[in-house]
Backbone as a printed PyTorch tensor [residue, N CA C, xyz], in Angstrom:
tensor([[[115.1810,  77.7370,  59.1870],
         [116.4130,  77.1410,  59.6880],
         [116.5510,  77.3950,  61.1850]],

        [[115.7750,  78.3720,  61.5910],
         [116.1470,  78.9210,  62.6650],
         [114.9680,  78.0370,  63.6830]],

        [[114.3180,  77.6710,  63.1190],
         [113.2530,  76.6810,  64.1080],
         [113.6650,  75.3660,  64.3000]],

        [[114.1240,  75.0560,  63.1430],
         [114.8220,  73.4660,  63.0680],
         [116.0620,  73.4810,  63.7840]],

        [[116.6930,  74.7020,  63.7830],
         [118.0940,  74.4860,  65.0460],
         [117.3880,  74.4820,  67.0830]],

        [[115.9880,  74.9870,  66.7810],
         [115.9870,  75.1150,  68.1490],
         [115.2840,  73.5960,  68.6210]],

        [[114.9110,  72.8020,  67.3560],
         [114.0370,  71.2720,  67.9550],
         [115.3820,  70.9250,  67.7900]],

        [[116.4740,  70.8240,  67.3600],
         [117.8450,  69.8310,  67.3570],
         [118.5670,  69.7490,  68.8610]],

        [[118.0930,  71.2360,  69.3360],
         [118.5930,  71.6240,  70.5620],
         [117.9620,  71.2380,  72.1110]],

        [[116.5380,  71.2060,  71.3910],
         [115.6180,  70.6310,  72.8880],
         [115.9560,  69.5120,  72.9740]],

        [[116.1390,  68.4800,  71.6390],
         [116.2650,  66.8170,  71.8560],
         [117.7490,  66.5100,  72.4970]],

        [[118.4910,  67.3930,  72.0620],
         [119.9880,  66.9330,  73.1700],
         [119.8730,  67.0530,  74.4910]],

        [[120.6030,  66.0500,  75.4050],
         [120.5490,  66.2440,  76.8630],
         [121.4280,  67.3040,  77.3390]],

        [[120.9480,  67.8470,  78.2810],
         [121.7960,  69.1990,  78.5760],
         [122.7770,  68.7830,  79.4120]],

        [[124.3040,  69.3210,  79.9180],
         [124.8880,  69.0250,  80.0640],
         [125.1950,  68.2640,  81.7920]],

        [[124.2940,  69.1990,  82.6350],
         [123.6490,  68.3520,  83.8260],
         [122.9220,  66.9410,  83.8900]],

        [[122.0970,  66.9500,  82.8620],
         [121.4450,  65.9590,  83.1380],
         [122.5370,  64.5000,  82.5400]],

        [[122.9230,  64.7690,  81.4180],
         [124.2950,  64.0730,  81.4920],
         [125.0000,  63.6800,  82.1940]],

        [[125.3210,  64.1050,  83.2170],
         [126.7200,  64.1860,  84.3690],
         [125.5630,  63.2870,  85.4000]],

        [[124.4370,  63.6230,  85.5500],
         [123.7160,  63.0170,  86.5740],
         [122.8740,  61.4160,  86.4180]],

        [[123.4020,  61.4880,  84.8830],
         [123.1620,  59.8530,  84.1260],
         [124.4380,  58.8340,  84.6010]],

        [[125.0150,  59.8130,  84.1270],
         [126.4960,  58.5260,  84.2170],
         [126.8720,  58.3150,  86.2390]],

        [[126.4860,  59.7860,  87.0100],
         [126.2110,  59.2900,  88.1680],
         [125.5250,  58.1860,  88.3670]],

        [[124.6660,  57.8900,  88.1900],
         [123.3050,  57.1070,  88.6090],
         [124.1920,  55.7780,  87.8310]],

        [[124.6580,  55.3840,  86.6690],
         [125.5090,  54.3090,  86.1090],
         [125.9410,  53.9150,  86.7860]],

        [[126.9140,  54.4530,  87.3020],
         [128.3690,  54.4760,  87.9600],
         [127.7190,  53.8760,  89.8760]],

        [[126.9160,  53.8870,  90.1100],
         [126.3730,  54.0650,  91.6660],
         [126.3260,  51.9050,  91.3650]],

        [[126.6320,  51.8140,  92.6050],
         [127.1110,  51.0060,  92.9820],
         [125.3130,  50.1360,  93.6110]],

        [[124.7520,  49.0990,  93.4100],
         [123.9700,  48.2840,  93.7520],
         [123.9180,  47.8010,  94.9000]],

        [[123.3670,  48.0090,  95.7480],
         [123.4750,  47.4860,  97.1180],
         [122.2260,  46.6250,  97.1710]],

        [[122.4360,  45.2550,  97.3480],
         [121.6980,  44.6990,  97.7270],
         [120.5520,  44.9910,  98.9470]],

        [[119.6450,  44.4720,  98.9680],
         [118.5300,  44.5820, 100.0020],
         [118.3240,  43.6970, 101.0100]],

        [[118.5420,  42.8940, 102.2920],
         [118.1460,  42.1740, 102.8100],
         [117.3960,  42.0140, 103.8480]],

        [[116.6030,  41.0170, 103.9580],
         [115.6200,  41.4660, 105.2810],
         [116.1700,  41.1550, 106.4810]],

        [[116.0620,  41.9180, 107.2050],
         [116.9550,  41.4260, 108.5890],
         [115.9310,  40.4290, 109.2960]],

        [[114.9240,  40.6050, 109.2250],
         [114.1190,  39.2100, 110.4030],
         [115.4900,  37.8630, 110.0940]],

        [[115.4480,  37.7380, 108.8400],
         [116.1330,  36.5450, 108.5270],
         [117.5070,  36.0020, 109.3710]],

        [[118.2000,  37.1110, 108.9930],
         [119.4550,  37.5330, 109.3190],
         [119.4620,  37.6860, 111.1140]],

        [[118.5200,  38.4790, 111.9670],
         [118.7410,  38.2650, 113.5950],
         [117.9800,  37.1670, 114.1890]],

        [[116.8840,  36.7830, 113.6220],
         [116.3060,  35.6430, 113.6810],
         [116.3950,  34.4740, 113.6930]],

        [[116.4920,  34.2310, 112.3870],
         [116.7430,  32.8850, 111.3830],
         [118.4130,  31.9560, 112.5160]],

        [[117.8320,  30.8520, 113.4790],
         [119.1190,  30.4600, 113.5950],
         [120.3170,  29.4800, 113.3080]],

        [[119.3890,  29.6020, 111.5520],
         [120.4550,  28.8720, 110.8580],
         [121.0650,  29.6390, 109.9110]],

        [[120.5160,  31.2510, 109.8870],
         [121.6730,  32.1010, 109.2520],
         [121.8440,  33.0680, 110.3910]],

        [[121.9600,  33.0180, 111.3720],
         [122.8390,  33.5800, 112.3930],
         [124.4000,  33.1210, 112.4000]],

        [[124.8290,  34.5970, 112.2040],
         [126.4160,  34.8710, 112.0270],
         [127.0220,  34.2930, 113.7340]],

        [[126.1970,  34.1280, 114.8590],
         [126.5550,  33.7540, 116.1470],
         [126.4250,  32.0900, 116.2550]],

        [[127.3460,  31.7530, 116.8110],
         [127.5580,  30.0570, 117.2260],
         [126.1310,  30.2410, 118.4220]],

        [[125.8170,  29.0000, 118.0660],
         [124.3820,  28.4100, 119.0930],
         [125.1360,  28.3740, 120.6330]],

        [[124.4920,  28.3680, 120.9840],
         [124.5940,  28.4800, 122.7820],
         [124.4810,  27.0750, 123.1080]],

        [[124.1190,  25.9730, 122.7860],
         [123.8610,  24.5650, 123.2220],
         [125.4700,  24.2060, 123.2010]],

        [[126.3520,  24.1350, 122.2810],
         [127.6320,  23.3960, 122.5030],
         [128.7240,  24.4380, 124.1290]],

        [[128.1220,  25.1400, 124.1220],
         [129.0800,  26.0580, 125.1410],
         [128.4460,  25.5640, 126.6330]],

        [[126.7360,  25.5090, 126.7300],
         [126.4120,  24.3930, 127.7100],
         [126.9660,  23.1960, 128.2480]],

        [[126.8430,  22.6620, 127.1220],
         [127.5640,  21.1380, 126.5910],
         [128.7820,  20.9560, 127.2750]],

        [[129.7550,  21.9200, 126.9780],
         [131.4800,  22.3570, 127.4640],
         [131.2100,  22.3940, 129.2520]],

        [[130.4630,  23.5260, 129.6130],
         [130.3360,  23.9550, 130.7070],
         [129.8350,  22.3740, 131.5440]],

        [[128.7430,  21.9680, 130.9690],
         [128.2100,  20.7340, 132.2670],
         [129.5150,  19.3960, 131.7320]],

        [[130.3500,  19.6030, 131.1230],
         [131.2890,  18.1440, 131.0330],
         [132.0330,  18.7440, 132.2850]],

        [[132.5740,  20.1720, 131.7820],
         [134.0920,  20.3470, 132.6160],
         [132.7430,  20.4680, 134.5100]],

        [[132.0190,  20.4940, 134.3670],
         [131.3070,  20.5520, 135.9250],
         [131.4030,  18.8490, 136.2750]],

        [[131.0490,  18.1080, 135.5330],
         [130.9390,  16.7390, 135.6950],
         [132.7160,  16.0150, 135.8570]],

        [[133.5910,  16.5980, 134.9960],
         [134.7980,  16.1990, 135.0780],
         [135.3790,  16.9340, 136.7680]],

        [[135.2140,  17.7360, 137.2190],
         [135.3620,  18.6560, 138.5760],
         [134.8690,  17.6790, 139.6080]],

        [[133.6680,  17.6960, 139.3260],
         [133.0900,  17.0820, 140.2660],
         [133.3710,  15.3140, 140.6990]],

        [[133.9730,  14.7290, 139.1780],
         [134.5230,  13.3730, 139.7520],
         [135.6900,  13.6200, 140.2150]],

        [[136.4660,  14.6780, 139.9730],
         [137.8500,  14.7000, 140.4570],
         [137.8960,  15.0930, 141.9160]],

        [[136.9490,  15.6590, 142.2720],
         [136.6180,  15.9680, 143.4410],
         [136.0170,  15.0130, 144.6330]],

        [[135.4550,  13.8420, 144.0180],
         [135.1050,  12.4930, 144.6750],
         [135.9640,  11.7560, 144.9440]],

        [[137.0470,  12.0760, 143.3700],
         [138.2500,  10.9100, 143.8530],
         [139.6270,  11.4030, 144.8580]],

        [[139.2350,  12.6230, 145.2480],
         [140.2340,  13.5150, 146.1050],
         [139.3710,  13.0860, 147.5370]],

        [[138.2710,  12.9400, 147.3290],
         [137.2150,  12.3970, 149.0640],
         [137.6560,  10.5690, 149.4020]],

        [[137.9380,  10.3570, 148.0800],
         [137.9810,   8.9420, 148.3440],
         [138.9810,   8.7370, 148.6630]],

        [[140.2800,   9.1530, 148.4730],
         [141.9120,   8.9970, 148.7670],
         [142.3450,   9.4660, 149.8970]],

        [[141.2650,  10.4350, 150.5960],
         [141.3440,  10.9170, 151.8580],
         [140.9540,   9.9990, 152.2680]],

        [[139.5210,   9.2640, 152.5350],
         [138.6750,   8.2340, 152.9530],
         [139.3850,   7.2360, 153.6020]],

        [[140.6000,   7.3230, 152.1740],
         [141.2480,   5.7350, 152.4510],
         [142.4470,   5.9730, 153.4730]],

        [[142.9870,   7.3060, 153.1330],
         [144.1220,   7.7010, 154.1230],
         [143.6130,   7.6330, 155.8280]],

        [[143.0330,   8.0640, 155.9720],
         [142.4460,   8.3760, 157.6200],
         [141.4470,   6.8870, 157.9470]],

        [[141.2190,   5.9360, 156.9870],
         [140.7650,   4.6430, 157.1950],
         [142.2860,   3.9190, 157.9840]],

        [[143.5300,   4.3850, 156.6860],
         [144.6820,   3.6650, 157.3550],
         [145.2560,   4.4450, 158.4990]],

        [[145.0970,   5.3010, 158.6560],
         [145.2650,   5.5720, 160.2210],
         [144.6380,   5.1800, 161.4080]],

        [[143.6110,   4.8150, 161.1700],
         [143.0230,   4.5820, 162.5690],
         [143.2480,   2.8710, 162.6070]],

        [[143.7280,   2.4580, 161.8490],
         [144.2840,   1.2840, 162.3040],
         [145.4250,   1.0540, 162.7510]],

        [[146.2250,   2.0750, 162.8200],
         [147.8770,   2.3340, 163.7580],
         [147.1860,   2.0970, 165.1710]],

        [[147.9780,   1.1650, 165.2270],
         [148.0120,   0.7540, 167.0480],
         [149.7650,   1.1100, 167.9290]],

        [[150.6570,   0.8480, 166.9000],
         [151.8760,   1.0640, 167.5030],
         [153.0430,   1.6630, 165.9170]],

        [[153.2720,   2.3670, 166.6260],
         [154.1630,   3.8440, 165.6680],
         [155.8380,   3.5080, 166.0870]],

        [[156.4690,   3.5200, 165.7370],
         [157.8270,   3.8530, 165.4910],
         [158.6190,   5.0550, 165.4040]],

        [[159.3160,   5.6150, 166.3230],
         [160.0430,   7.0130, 165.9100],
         [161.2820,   6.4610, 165.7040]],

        [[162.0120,   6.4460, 164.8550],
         [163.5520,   6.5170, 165.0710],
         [164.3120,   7.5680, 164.9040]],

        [[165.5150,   7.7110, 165.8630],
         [166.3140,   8.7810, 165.6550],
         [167.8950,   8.4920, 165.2300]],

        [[168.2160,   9.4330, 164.7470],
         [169.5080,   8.7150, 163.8720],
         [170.2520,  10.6180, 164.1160]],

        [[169.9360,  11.2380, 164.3470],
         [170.9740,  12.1860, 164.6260],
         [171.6820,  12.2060, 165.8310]],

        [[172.4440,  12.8610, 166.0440],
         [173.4860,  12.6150, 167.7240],
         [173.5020,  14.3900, 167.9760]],

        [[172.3570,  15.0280, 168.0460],
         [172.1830,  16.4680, 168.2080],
         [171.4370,  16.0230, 169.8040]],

        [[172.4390,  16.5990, 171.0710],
         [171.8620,  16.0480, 172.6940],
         [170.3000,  16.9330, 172.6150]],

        [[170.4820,  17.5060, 172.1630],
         [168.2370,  18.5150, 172.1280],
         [167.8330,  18.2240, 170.7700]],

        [[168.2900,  17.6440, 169.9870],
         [167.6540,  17.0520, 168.9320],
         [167.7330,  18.2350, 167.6310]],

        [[167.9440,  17.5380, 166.6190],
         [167.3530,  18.6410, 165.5570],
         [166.0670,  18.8730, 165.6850]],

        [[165.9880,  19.8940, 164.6020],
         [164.2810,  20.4610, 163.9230],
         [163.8550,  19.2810, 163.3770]],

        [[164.2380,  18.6910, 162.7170],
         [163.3010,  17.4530, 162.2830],
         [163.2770,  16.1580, 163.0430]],

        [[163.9190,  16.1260, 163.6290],
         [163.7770,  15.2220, 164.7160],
         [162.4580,  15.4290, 165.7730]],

        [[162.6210,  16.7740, 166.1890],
         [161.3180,  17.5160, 166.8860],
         [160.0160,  17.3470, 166.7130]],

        [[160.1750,  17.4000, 165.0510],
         [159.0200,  17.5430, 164.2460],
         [158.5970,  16.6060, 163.9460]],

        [[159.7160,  15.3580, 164.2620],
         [158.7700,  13.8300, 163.9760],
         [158.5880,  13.5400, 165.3220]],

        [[158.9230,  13.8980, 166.0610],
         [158.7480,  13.5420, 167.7050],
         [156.5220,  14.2100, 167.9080]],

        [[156.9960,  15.7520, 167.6440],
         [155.8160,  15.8680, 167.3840],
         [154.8880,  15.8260, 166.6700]],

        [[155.1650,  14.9300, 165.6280],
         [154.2250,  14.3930, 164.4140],
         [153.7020,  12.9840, 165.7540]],

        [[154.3490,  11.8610, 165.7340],
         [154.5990,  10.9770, 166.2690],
         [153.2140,  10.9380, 167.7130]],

        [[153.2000,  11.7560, 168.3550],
         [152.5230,  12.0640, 169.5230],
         [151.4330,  12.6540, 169.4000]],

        [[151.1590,  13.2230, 168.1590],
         [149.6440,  13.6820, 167.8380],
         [149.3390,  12.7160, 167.0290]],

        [[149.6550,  11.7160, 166.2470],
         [149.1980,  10.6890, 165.8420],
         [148.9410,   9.7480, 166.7850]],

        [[149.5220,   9.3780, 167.2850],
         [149.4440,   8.2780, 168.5490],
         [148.2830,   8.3350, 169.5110]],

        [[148.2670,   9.6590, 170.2630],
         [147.0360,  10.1870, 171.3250],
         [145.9980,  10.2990, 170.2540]],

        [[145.8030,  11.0930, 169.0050],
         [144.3200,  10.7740, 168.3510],
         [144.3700,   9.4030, 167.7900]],

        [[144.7610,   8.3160, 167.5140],
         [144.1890,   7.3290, 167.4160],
         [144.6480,   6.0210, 168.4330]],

        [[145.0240,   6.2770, 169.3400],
         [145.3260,   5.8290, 170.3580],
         [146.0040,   4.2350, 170.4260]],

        [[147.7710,   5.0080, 169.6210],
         [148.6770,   4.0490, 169.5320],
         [149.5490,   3.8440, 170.5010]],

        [[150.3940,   3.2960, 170.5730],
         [151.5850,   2.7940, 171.1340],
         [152.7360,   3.3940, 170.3520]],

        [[153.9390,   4.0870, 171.3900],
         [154.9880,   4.7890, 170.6680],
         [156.3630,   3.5710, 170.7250]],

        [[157.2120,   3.7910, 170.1180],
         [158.4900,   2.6440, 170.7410],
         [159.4940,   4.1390, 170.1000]],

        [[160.2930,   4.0990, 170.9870],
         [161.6250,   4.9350, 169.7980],
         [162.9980,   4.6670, 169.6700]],

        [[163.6980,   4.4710, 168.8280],
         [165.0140,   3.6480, 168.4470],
         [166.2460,   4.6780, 168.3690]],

        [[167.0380,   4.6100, 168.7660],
         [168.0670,   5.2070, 168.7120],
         [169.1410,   4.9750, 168.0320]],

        [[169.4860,   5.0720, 167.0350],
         [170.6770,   4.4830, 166.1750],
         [171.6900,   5.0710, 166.0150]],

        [[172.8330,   4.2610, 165.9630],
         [174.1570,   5.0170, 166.0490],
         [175.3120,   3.9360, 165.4880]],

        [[176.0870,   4.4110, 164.5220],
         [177.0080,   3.5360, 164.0290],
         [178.3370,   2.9170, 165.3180]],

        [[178.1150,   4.2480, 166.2680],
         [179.1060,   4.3150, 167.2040],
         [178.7670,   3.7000, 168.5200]],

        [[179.3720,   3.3170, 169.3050],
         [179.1070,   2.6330, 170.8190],
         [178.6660,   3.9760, 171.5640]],

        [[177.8130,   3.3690, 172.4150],
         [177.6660,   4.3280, 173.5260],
         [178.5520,   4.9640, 174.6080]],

        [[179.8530,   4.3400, 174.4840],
         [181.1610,   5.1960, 175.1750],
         [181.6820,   6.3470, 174.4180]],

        [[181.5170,   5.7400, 172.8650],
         [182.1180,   6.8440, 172.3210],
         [181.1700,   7.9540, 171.8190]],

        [[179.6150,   7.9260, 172.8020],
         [178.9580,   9.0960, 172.7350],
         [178.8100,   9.9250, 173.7850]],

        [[179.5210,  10.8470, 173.7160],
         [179.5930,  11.8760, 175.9860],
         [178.0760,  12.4100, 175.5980]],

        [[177.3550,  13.0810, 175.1440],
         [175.9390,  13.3420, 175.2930],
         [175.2020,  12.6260, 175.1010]],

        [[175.1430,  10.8410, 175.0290],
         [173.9180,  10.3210, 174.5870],
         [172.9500,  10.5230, 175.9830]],

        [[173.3540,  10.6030, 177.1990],
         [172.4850,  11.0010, 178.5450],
         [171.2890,  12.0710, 178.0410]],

        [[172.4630,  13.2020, 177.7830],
         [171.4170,  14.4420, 177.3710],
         [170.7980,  13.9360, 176.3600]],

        [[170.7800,  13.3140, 175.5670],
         [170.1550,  12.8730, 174.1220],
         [168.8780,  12.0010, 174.7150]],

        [[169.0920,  11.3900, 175.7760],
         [167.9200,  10.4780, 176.1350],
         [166.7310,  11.2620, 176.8390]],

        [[167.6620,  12.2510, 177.7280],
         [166.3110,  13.3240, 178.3210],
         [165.8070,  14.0690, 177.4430]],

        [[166.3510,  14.5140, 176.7530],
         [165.7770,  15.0270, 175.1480],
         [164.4670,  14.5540, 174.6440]],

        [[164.9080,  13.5960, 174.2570],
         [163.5900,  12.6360, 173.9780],
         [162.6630,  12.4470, 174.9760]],

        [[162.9260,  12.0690, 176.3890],
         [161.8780,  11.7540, 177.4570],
         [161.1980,  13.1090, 177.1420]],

        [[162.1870,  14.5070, 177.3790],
         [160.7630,  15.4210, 177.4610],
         [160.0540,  16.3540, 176.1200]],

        [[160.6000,  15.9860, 175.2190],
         [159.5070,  15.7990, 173.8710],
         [158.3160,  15.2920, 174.0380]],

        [[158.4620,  14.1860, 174.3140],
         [157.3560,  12.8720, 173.9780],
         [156.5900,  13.3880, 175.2140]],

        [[157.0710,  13.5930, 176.6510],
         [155.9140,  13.7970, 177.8760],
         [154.7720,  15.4860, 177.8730]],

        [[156.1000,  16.5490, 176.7300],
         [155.3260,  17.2830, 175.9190],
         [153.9460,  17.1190, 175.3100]],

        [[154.1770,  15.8990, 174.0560],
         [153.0090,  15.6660, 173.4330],
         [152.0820,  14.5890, 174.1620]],

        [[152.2710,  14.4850, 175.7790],
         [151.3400,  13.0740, 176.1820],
         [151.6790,  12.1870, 176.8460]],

        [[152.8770,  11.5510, 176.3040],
         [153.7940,  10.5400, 176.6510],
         [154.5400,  10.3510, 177.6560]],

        [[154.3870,  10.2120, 178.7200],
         [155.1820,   9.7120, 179.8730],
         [155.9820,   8.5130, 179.7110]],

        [[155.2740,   7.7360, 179.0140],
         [155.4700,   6.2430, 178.9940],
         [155.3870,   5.7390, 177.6390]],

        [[156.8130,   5.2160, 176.9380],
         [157.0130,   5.1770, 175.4930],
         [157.8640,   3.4620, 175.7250]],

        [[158.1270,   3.0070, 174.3710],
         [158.8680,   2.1900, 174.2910],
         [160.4460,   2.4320, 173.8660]],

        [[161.0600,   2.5070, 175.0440],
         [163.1770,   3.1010, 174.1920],
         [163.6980,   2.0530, 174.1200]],

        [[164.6840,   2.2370, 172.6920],
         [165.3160,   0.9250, 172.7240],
         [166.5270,   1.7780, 171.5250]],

        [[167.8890,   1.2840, 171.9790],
         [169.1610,   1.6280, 171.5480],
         [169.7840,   0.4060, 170.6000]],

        [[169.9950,   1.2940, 169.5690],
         [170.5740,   0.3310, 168.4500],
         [172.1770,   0.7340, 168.4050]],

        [[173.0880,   0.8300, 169.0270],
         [174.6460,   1.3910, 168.8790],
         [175.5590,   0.6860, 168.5030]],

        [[176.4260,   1.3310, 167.8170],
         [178.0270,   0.7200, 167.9330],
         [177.6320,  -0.7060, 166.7870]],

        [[176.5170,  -0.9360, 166.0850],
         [176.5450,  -2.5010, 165.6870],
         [176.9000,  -2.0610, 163.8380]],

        [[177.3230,  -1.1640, 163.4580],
         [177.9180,  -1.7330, 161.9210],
         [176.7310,  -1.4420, 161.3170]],

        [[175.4900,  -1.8260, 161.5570],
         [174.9890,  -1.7170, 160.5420],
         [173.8430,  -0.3660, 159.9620]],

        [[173.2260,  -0.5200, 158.6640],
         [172.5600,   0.4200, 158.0910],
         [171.3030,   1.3480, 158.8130]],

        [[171.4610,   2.1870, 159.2890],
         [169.6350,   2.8020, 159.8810],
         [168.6870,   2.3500, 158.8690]],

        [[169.1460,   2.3890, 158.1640],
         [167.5750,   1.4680, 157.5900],
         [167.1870,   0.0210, 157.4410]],

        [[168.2180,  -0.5930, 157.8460],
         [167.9310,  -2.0940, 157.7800],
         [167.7870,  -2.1800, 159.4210]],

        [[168.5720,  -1.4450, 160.4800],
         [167.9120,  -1.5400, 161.9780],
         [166.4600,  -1.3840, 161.7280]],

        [[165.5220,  -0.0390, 161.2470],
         [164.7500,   0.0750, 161.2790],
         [163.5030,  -0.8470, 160.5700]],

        [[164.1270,  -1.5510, 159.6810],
         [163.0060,  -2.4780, 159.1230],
         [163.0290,  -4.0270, 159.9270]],

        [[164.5310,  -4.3780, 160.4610],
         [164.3380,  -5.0000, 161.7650],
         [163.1310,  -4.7890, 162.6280]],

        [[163.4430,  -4.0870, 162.9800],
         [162.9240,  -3.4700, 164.6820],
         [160.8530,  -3.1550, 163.9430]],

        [[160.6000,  -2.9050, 163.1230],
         [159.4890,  -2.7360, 162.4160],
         [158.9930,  -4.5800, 162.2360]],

        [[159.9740,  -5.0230, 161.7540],
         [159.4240,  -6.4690, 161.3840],
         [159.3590,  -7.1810, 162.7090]],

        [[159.8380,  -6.6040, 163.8680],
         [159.8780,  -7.6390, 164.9770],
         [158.9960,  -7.3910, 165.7840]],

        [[158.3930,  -5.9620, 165.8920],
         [157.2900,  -5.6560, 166.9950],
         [156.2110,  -5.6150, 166.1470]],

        [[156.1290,  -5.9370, 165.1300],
         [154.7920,  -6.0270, 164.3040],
         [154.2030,  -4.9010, 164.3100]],

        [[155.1420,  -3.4340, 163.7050],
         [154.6260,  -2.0230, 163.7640],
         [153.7200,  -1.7900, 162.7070]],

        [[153.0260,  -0.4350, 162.6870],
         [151.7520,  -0.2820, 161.8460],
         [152.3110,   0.7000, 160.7660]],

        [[153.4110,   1.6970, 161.8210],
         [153.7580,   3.2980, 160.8840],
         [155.1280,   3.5550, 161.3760]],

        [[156.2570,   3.8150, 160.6080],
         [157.3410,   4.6040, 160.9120],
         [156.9760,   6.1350, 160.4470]],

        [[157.5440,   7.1140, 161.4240],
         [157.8750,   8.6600, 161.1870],
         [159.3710,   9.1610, 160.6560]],

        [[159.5990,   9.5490, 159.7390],
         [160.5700,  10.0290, 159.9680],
         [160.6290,  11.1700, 159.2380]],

        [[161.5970,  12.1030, 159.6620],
         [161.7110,  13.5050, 158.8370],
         [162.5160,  13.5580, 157.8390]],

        [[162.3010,  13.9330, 156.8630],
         [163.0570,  14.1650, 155.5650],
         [164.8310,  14.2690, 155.4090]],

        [[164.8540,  14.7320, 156.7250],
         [166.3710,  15.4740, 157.2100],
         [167.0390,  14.5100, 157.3660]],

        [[166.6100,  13.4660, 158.0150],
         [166.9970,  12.2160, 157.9390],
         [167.8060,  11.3310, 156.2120]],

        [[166.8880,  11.6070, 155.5100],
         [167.5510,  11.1200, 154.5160],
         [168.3240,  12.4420, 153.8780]],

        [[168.1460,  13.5520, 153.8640],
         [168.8650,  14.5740, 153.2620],
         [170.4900,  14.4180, 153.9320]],

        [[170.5930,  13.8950, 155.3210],
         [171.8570,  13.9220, 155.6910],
         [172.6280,  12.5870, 155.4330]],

        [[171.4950,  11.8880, 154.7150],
         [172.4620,  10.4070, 154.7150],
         [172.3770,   9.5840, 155.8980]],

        [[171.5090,   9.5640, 156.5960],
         [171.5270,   8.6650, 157.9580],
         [170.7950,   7.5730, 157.4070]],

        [[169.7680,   8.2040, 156.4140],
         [169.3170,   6.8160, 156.0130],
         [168.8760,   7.2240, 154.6540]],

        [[168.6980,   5.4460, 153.6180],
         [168.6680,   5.8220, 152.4670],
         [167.0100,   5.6720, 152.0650]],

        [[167.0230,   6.5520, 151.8070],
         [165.3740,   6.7520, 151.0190],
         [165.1760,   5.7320, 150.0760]],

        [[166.1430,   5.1360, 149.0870],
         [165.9140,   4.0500, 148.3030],
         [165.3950,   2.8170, 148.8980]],

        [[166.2840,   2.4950, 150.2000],
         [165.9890,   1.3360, 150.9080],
         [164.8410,   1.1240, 151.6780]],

        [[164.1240,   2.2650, 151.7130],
         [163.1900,   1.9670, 152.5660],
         [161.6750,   1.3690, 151.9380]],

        [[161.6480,   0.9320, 150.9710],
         [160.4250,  -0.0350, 150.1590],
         [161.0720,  -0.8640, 150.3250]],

        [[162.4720,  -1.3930, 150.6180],
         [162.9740,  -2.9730, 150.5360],
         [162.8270,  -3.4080, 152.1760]],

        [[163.2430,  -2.3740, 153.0800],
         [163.7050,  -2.9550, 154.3050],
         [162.4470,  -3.1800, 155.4960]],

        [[161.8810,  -2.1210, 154.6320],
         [160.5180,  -1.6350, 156.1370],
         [159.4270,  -1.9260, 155.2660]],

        [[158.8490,  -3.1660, 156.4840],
         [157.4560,  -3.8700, 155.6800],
         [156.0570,  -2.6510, 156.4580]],

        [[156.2380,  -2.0740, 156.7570],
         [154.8950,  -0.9440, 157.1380],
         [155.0800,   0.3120, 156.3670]],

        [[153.8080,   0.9670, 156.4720],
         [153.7450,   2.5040, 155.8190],
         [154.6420,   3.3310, 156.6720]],

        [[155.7980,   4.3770, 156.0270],
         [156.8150,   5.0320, 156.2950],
         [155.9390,   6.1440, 156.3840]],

        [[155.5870,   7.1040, 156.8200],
         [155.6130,   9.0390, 156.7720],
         [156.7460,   9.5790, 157.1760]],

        [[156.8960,  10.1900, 155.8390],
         [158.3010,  10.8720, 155.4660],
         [157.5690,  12.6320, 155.5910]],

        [[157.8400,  13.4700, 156.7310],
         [157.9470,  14.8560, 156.6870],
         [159.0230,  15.2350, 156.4790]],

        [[157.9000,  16.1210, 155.4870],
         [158.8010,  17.2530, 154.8640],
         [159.8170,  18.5110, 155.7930]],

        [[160.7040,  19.2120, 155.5700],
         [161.4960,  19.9630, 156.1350],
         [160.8190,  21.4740, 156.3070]]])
């Protein structure tokens, strides 16, 4: 009896090797994969291809680069229409005897346009009021003479619009339609104060206006 209990005893698993079965059960399968496939392979590459990001890069270079032709060409055309100004227009519409800042500033817009493309100046003076009932229009006229002999000008075209009722901007598209002008100047300040209306001036004035800014 005593031999037959010790073969009953060898054939049971001992209690380690037990515990180290159901380990090994219990363990979790991890697949195997070959990596050549996986860093290689670039149709199972986890990374987007590099050709569409090219692709992106030479459109937006090609889209740059026409936008950049059509910014050469709009210049092209701008400084084409300048050098066909032969005779410029200043008008003044404030009653300041030394002039405002923007008056100045179209005086000296006016005179560096003129000497580089070698126009003809005329300048208009407008005033709802008569010339009696202006005591500085004197000083207002030397004003202007020595602006203009500033930028060049000794010798301009003056001409006084006063006392007649009507709109600075319909004088000015007059006086534009009658000397067969190329360019009016005027400064922004101008229409900010109401001397003249910015609306009217696509109806009244048949030439290109430059409107500076303040």
């Amino acid at each position: 009896m005593a031999f037959t209990h010790s073969l009953l005893s060898l054939s049971q698993p001992s209690p380690c090797a037990a515990t180290a079965a159901a380990a090994d059960a219990w363990r979790p399968t991890v697949p195997t994969r070959r990596l050549a496939s996986t860093v290689y392979s670039p149709s199972s590459s986890p990374f987007p291809r590099a050709e569409p990001a090219i692709a992106v890069a030479t459109l937006r270079r090609s889209k740059s680069k026409a936008r950049a032709q059509m910014h050469e060409s709009g210049s092209a055309l701008a400084v084409d229409a300048l050098t066909s100004v032969k005779h410029v227009l200043l008008p003044i519409t404030d009653r300041n005897p030394f002039l405002s800042e923007g008056t100045r500033q179209a005086a000296a817009t006016t005179t560096a346009l003129a000497k580089k493309y070698g126009a003809n100046i005329t300048v208009v003076v407008i005033d709802d009021k008569p010339k009696e009932s202006i005591p500085e229009h004197d000083a207002q006229l030397s004003s202007i003479r020595w602006h203009l002999s500033e930028g060049g000008f000794k010798e301009f075209g003056l001409m006084e619009r006063l006392g007649e009722g009507k709109m600075p901007t319909a004088v000015i598209g007059e006086i534009a339609d009658d000397l067969n002008l190329d360019l009016v100047v005027l400064s922004m300040e101008a229409i900010h104060s109401k001397y003249v209306d910015g609306n009217l001036l696509a109806e009244f004035i048949p030439c290109p206006v430059l409107l500076l800014p303040l």
